[in-house]
Short mmCIF file of C-alpha atoms in Angstrom, two decimals:
data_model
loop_
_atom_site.label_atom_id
_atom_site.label_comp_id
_atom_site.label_asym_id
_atom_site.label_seq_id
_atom_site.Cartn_x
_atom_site.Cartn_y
_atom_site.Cartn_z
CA UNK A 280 0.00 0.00 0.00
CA UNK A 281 0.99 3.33 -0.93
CA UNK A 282 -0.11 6.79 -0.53
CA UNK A 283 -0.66 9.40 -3.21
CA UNK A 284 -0.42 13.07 -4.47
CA UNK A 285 -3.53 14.76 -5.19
CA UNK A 286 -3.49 17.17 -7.61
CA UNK A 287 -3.61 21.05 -7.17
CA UNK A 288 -6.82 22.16 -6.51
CA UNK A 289 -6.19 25.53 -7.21
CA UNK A 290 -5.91 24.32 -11.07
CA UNK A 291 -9.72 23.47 -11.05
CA UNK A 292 -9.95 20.05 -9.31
CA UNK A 293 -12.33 19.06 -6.45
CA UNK A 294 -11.86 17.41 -3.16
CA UNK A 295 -14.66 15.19 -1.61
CA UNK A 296 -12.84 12.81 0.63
CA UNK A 297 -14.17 10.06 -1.44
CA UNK A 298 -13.59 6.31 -2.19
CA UNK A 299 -12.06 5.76 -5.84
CA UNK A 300 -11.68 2.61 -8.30
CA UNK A 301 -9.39 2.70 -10.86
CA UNK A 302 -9.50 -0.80 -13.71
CA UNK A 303 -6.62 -0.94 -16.15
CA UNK A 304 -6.73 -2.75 -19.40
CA UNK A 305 -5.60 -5.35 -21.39
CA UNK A 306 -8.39 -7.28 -23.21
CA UNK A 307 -9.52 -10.51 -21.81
CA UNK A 308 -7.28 -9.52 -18.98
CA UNK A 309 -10.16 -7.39 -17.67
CA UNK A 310 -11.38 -10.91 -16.20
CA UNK A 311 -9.00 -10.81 -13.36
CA UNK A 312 -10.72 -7.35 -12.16
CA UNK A 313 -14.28 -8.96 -11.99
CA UNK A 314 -12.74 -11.67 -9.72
CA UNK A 315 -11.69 -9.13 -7.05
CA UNK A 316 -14.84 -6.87 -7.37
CA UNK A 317 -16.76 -10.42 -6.32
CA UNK A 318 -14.76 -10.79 -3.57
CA UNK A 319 -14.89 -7.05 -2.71
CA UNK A 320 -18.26 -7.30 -3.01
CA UNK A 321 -18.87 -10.55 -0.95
CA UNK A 322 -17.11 -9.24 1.73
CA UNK A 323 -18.97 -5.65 1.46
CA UNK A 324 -21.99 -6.14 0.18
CA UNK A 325 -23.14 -2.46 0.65
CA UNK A 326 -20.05 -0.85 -0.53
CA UNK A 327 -20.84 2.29 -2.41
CA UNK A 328 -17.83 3.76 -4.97
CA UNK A 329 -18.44 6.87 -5.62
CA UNK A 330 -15.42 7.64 -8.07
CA UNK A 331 -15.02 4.67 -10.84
CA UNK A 332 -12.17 5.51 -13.86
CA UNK A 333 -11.41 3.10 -16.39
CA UNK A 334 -9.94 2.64 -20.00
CA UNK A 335 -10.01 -0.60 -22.09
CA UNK A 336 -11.42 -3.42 -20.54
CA UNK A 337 -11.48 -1.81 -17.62
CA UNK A 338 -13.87 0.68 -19.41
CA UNK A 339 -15.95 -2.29 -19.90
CA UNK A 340 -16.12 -2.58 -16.54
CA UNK A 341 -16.79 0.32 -15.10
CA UNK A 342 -19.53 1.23 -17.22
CA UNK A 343 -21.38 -2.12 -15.81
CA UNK A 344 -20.96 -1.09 -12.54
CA UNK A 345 -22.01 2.82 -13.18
CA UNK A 346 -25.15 1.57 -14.65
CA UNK A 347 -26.28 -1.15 -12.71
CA UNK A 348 -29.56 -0.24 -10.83
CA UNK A 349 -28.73 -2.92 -8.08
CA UNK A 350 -26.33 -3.34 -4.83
CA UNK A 351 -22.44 -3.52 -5.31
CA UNK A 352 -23.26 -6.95 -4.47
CA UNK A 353 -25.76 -7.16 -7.37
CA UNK A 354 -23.88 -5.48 -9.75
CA UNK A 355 -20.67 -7.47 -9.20
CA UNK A 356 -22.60 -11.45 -9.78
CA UNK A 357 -24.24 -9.97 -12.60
CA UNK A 358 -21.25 -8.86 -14.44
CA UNK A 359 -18.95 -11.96 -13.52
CA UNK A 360 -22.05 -14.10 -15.11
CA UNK A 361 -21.70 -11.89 -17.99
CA UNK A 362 -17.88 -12.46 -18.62
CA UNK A 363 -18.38 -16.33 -17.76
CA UNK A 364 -20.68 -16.27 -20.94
CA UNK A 365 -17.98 -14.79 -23.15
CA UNK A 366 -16.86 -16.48 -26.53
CA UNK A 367 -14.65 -14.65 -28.97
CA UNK A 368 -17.54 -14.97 -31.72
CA UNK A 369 -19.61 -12.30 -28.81
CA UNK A 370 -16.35 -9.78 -28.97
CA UNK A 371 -15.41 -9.80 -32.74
CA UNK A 372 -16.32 -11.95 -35.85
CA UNK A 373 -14.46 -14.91 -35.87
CA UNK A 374 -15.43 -16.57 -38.92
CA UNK A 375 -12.65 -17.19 -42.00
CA UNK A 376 -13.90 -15.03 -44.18
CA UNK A 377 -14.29 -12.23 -42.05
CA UNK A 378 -10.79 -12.22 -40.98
CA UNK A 379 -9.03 -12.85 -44.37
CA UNK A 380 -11.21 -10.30 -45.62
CA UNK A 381 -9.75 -7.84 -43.16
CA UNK A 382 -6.03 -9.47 -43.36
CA UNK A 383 -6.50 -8.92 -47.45
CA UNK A 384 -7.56 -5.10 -46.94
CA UNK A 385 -4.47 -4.40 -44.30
CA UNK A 386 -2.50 -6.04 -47.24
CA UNK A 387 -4.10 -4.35 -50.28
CA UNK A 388 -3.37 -0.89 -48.49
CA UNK A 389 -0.05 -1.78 -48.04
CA UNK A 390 0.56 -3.38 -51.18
CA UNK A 391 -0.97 0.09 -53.09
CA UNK A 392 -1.30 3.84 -52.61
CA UNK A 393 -4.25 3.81 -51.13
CA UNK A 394 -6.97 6.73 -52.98
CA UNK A 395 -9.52 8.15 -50.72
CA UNK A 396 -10.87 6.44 -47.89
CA UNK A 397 -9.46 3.05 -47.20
CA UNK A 398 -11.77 -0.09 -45.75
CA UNK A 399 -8.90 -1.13 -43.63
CA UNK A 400 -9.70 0.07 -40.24
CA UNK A 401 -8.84 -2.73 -37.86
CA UNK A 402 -7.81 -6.76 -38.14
CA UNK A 403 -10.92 -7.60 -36.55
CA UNK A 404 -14.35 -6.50 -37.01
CA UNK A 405 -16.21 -5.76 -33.50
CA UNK A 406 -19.37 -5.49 -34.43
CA UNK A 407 -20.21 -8.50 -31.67
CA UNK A 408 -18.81 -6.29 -29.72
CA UNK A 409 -21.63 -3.44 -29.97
CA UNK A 410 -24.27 -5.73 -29.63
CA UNK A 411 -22.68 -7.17 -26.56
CA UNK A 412 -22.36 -3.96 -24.73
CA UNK A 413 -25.85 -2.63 -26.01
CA UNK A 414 -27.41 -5.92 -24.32
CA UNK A 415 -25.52 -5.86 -20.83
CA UNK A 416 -25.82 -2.28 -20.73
CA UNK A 417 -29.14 -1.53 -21.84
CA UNK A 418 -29.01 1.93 -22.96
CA UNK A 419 -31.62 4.59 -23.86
CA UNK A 420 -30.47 5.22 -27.62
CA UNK A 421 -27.19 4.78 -26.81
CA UNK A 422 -26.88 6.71 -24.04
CA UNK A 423 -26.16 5.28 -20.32
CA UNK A 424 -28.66 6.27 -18.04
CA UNK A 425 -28.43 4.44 -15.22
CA UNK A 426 -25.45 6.40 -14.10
CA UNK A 427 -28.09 9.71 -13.58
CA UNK A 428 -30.57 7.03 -11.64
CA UNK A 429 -27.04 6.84 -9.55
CA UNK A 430 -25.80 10.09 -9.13
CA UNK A 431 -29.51 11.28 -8.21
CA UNK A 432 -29.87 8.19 -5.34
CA UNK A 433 -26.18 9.12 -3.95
CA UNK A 434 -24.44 5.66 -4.84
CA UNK A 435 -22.58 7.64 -7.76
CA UNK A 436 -20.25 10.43 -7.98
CA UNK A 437 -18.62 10.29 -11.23
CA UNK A 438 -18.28 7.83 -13.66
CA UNK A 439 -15.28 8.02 -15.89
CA UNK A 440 -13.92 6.46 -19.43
CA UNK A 441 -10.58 7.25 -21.06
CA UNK A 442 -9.92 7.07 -24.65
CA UNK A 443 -7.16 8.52 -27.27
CA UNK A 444 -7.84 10.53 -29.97
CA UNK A 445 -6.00 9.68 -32.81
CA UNK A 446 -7.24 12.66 -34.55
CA UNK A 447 -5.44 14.88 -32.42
CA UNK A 448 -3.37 12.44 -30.23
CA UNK A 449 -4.33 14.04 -27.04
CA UNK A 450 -5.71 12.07 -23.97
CA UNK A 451 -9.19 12.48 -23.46
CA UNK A 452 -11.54 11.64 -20.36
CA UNK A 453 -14.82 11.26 -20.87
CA UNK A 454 -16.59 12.05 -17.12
CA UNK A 455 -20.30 11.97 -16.05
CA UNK A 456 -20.74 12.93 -12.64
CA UNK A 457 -22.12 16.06 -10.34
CA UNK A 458 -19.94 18.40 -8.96
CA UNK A 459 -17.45 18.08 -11.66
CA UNK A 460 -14.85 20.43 -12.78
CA UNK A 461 -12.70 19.46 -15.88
CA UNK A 462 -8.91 20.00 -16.23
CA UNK A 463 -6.42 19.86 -18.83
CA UNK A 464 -2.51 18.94 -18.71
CA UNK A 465 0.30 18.89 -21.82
CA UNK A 466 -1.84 16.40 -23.94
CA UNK A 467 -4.68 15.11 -21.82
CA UNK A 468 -7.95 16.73 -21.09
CA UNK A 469 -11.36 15.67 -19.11
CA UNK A 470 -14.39 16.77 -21.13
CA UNK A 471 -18.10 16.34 -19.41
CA UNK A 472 -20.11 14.52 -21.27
CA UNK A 473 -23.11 11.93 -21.11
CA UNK A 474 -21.37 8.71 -21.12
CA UNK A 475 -22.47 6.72 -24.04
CA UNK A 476 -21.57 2.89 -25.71
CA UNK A 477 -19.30 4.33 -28.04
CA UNK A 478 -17.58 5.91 -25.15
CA UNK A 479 -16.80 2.06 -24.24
CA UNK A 480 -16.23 1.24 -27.59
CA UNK A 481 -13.18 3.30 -28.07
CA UNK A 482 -11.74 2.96 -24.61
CA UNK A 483 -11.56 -0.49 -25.38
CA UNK A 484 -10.13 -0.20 -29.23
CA UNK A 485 -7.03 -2.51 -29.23
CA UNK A 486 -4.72 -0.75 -31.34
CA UNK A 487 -4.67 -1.92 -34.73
CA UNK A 488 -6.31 -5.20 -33.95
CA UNK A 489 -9.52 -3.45 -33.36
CA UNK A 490 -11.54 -0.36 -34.84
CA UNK A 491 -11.41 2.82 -33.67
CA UNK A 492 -14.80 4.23 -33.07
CA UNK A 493 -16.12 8.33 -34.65
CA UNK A 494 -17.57 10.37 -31.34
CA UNK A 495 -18.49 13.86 -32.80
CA UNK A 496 -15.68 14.78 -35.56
CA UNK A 497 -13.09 12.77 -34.24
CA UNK A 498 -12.04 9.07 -33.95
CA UNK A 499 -10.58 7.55 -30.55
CA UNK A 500 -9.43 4.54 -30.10
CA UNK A 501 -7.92 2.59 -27.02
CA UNK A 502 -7.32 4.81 -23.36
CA UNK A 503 -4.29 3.66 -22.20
CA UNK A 504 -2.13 4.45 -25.30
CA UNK A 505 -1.43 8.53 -24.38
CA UNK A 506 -2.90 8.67 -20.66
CA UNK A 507 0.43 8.90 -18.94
CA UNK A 508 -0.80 9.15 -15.76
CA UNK A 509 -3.76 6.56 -15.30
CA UNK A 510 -4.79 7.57 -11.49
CA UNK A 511 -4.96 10.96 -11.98
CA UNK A 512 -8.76 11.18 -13.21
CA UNK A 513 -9.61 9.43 -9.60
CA UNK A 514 -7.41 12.47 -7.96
CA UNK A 515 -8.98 15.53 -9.69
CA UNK A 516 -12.11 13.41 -9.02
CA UNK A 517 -11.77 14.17 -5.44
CA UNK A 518 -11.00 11.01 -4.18
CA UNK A 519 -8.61 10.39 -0.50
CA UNK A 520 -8.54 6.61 -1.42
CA UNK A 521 -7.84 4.76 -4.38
CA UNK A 522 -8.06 0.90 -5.13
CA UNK A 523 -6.41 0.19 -8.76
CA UNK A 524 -6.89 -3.28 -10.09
CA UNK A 525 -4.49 -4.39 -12.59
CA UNK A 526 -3.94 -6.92 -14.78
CA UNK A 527 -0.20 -7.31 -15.25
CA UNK A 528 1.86 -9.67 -13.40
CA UNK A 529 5.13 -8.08 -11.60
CA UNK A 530 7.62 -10.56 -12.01
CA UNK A 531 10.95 -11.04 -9.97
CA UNK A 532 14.24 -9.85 -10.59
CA UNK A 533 14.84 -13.85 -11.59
CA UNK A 534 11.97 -14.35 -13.45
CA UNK A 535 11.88 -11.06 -15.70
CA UNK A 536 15.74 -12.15 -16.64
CA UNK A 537 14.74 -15.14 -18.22
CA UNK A 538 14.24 -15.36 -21.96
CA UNK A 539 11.02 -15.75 -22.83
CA UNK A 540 11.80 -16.65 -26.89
CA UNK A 541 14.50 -18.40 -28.49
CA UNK A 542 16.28 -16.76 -30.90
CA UNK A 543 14.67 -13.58 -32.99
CA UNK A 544 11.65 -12.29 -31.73
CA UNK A 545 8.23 -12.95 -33.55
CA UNK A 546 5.90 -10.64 -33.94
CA UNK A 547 3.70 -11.76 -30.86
CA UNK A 548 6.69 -11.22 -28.54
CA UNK A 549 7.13 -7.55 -30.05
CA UNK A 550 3.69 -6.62 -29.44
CA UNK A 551 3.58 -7.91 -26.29
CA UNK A 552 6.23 -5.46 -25.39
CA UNK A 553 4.55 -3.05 -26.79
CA UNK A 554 1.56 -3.77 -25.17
CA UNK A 555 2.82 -4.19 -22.02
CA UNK A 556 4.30 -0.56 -21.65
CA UNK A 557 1.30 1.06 -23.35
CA UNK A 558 -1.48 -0.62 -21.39
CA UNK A 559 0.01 -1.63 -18.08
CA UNK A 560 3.78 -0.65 -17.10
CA UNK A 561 2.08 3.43 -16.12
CA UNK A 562 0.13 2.19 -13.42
CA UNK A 563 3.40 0.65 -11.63
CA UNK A 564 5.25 4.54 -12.52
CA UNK A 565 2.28 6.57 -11.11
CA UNK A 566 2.09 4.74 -8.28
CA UNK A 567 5.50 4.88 -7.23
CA UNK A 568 5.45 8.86 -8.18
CA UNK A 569 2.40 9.00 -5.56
CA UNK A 570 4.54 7.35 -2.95
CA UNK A 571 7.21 9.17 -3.09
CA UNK A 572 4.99 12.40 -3.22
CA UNK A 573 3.23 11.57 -0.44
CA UNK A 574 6.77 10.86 1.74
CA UNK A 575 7.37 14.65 0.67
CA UNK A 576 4.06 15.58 2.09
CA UNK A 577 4.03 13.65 5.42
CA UNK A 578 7.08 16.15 6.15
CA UNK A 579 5.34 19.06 5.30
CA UNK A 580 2.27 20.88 7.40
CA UNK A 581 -0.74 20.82 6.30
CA UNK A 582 -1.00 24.53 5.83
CA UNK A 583 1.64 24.63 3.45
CA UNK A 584 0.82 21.99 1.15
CA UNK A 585 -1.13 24.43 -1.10
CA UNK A 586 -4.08 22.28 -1.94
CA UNK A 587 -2.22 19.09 -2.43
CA UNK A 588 -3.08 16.04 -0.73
CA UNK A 589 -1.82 12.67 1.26
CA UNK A 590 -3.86 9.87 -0.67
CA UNK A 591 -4.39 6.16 0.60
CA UNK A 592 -3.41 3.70 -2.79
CA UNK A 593 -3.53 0.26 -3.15
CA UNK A 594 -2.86 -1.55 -6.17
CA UNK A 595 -4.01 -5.08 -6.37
CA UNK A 596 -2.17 -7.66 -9.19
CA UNK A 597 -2.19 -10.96 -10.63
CA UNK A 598 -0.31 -13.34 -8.38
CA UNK A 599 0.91 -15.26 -11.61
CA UNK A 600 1.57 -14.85 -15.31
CA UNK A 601 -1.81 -14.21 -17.50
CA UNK A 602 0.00 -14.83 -20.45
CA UNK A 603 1.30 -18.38 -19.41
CA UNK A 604 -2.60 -19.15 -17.89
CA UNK A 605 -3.67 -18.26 -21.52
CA UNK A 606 -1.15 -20.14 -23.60
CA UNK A 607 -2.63 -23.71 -21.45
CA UNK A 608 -6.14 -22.82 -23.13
CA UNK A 609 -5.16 -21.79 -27.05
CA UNK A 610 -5.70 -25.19 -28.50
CA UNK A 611 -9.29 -24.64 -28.02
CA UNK A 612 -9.39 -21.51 -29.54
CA UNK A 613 -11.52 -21.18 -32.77
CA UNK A 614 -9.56 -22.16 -35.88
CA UNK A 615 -9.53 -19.36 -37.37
CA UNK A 616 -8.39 -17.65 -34.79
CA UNK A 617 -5.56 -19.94 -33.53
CA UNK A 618 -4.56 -19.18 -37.02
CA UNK A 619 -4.23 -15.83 -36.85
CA UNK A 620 -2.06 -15.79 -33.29
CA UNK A 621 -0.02 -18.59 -34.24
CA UNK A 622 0.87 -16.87 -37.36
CA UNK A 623 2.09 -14.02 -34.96
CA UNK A 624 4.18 -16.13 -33.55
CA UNK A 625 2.16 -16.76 -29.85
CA UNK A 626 3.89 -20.53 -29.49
CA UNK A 627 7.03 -19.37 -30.14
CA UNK A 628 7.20 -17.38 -27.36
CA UNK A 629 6.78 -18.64 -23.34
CA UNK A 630 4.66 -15.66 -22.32
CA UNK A 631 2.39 -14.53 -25.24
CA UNK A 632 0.96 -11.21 -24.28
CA UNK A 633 -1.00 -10.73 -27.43
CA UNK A 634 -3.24 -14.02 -26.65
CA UNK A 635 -3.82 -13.53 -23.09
CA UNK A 636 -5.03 -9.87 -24.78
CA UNK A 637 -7.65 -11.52 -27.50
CA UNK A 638 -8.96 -15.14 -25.90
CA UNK A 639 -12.40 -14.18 -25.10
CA UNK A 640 -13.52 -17.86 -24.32
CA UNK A 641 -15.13 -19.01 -21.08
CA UNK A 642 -12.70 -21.28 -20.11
CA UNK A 643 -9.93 -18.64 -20.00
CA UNK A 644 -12.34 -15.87 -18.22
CA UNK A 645 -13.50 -18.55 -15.91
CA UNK A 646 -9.73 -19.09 -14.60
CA UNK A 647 -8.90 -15.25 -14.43
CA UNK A 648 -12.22 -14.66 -12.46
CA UNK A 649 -10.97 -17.54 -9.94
CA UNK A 650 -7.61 -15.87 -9.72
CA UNK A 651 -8.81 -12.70 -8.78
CA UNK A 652 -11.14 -13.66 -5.85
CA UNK A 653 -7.87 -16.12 -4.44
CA UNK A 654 -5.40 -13.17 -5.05
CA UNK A 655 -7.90 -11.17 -2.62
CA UNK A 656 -8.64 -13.36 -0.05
CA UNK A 657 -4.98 -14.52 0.52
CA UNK A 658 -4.98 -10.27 0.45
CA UNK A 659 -8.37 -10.46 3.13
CA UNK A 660 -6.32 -8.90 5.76
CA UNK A 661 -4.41 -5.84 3.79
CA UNK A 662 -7.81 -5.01 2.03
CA UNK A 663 -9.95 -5.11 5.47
CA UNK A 664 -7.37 -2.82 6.63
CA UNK A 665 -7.02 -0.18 4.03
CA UNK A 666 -11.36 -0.02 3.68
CA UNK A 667 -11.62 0.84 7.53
CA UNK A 668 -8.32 3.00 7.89
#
């Protein structure tokens, strides 16, 4: 556990003493976070978060529980049932023709100057996707409403997606909340808005792999690819205590020095590396900036810490590697699919990143949804003690 800088408040941020949750990404990964909040929620079954921020999967996530009408408790069986129903046909098509189709347009685009518009706009198509969120969700033409039957009964603060805008490459944060006040740093900004499904949709925008998604003029894709600083929307938020679930497991010294390919690297290993320091190294660098920050402030008096703030963090993390978990369950994977992410390279490799990203299939989610209630009740303790500090 570590405690964090709040941001300036002088620089149009508010301060509410409040309880925040902050979900990372990384695909299928986002599995692991439902595990906890079932535990979380087993243990506190009338837990209220009134902050929740989250990009990728973790937008996913978030949104379920910002719209959910029910209990914590409620809200947190409902969505693990959800992500225990989960095939890859549900997330993106699947089918042969549908991904060589794709694969032949990347290629064609590549292979010519492309004239006008081109079709290629991701590897995958995620329509599934859309019709996924619009049936968990149930919106009103789109639009999320639960979150105002929240904020109106006092469960709900703020509710809060991030995306990129690869229009303009800036950061942006989508919030819906009461008692907000937005703020902008060197490429990120918070803009107030009525959170919507294609909010989701582009939080959760795998680079390349899947679409990005228009909102107004402008087309964002994944949150975690500019947002340099992914616990700062919980901080200008107002909140004193932050739990952050994420999905990447911290190896040793020993362990991260062993090779985990033979020879050159395939393309899976590169874009696991990739993907690892886009969508979950930052977490592990804000957090230690927060500690240290908050050592400075313990020596300083409260009356001259000019609107900054101590802030309780605890991070909670995978216990062991997703990646190896997910390369046990690929020979069940669609054919077509298996394909695809052997062609990559994902067997070549011991850890492959990119799979545990894209496997979408229950038995997978099933295992990551186990591993997340075990990491928290060996955990019991630690967590019992930062929720009643």
């Amino acid at each position: 556990m570590s405690r964090a800088k709040a941001p300036d408040r002088k620089r149009g941020t508010t301060d509410h003493g409040d309880l925040a949750l902050v979900l990372t990404g990384g695909g299928a990964r986002g599995a692991y976070q439902v595990g906890f909040l079932r535990y979380l929620s087993r243990a506190y079954p009338d837990l209220h978060i009134p902050i929740l921020t989250g990009v990728s999967a973790g937008a996913i996530n978030i949104a379920l529980l910002a719209q959910h009408h029910g209990t914590f408790a409620q809200a947190a069986d409902e969505m693990a049932a959800l992500w225990e129903e989960l095939t890859p046909e549900r997330i993106f098509r699947v089918d042969t023709a549908a991904l060589l189709g794709n694969m032949g347009r990347w290629g064609m685009r590549f292979a010519r100057s492309a004239r006008g518009e081109s079709r290629a706009r991701g590897v995958v198509d995620t329509e599934p996707l859309r019709s996924f969120l619009e049936e968990a969700l149930a919106p009103v033409d789109g639009e999320l409403t639960g979150i105002d039957y929240n904020l109106h009964r006092g469960t709900l603060r703020a509710a809060a997606i991030g995306t990129t805008s690869y229009t303009t490459g800036q950061s942006v944060i989508w919030v819906h909340g009461r008692e907000i006040e937005t703020w902008e740093r060197p490429q990120r900004r918070s803009v107030q808005a009525r959170l919507r499904v294609e909010h989701v949709m582009a939080s959760a925008a795998l680079p390349l792999f899947f679409p990005a998604v228009q909102i107004g003029d402008h087309w964002y894709g994944d949150g975690n690819v500019r947002l340099t600083a992914p616990l700062s929307p919980a901080m200008h938020l107002g909140a004193h205590k932050i739990i952050a679930v994420s999905t990447r497991y911290n190896r040793d010294f020993a362990e991260a020095d062993q090779p985990q390919v033979q020879g050159y690297p395939p393309p899976a290993q590169v874009m696991g590396v990739l993907f690892d320091a886009v969508f979950l190294d930052l977490i592990d660098q804000d957090a230690l900036r927060m500690q240290k920050m908050n050592e400075v402030l313990e020596r300083v008096p409260k009356t001259r810490r000019e609107g900054l703030r101590i802030v309780d963090l605890m991070v909670v993390r995978p216990s062991c590697d997703l990646a190896r978990i997910a390369a046990q369950y690929e020979p069940r994977l669609q054919r077509p699919l298996r394909l695809l992410t052997r062609g990559l390279g994902t067997r070549e490799t011991a850890a492959p990143d990119v799979l545990s990203m894209l496997m979408f299939q229950d038995d997978y989610v099933k295992r990551l949804i186990a591993l997340g209630e075990e990491d928290a009740e060996r955990r019991s303790e630690e967590i019992d003690a930062f929720m009643r500090a």
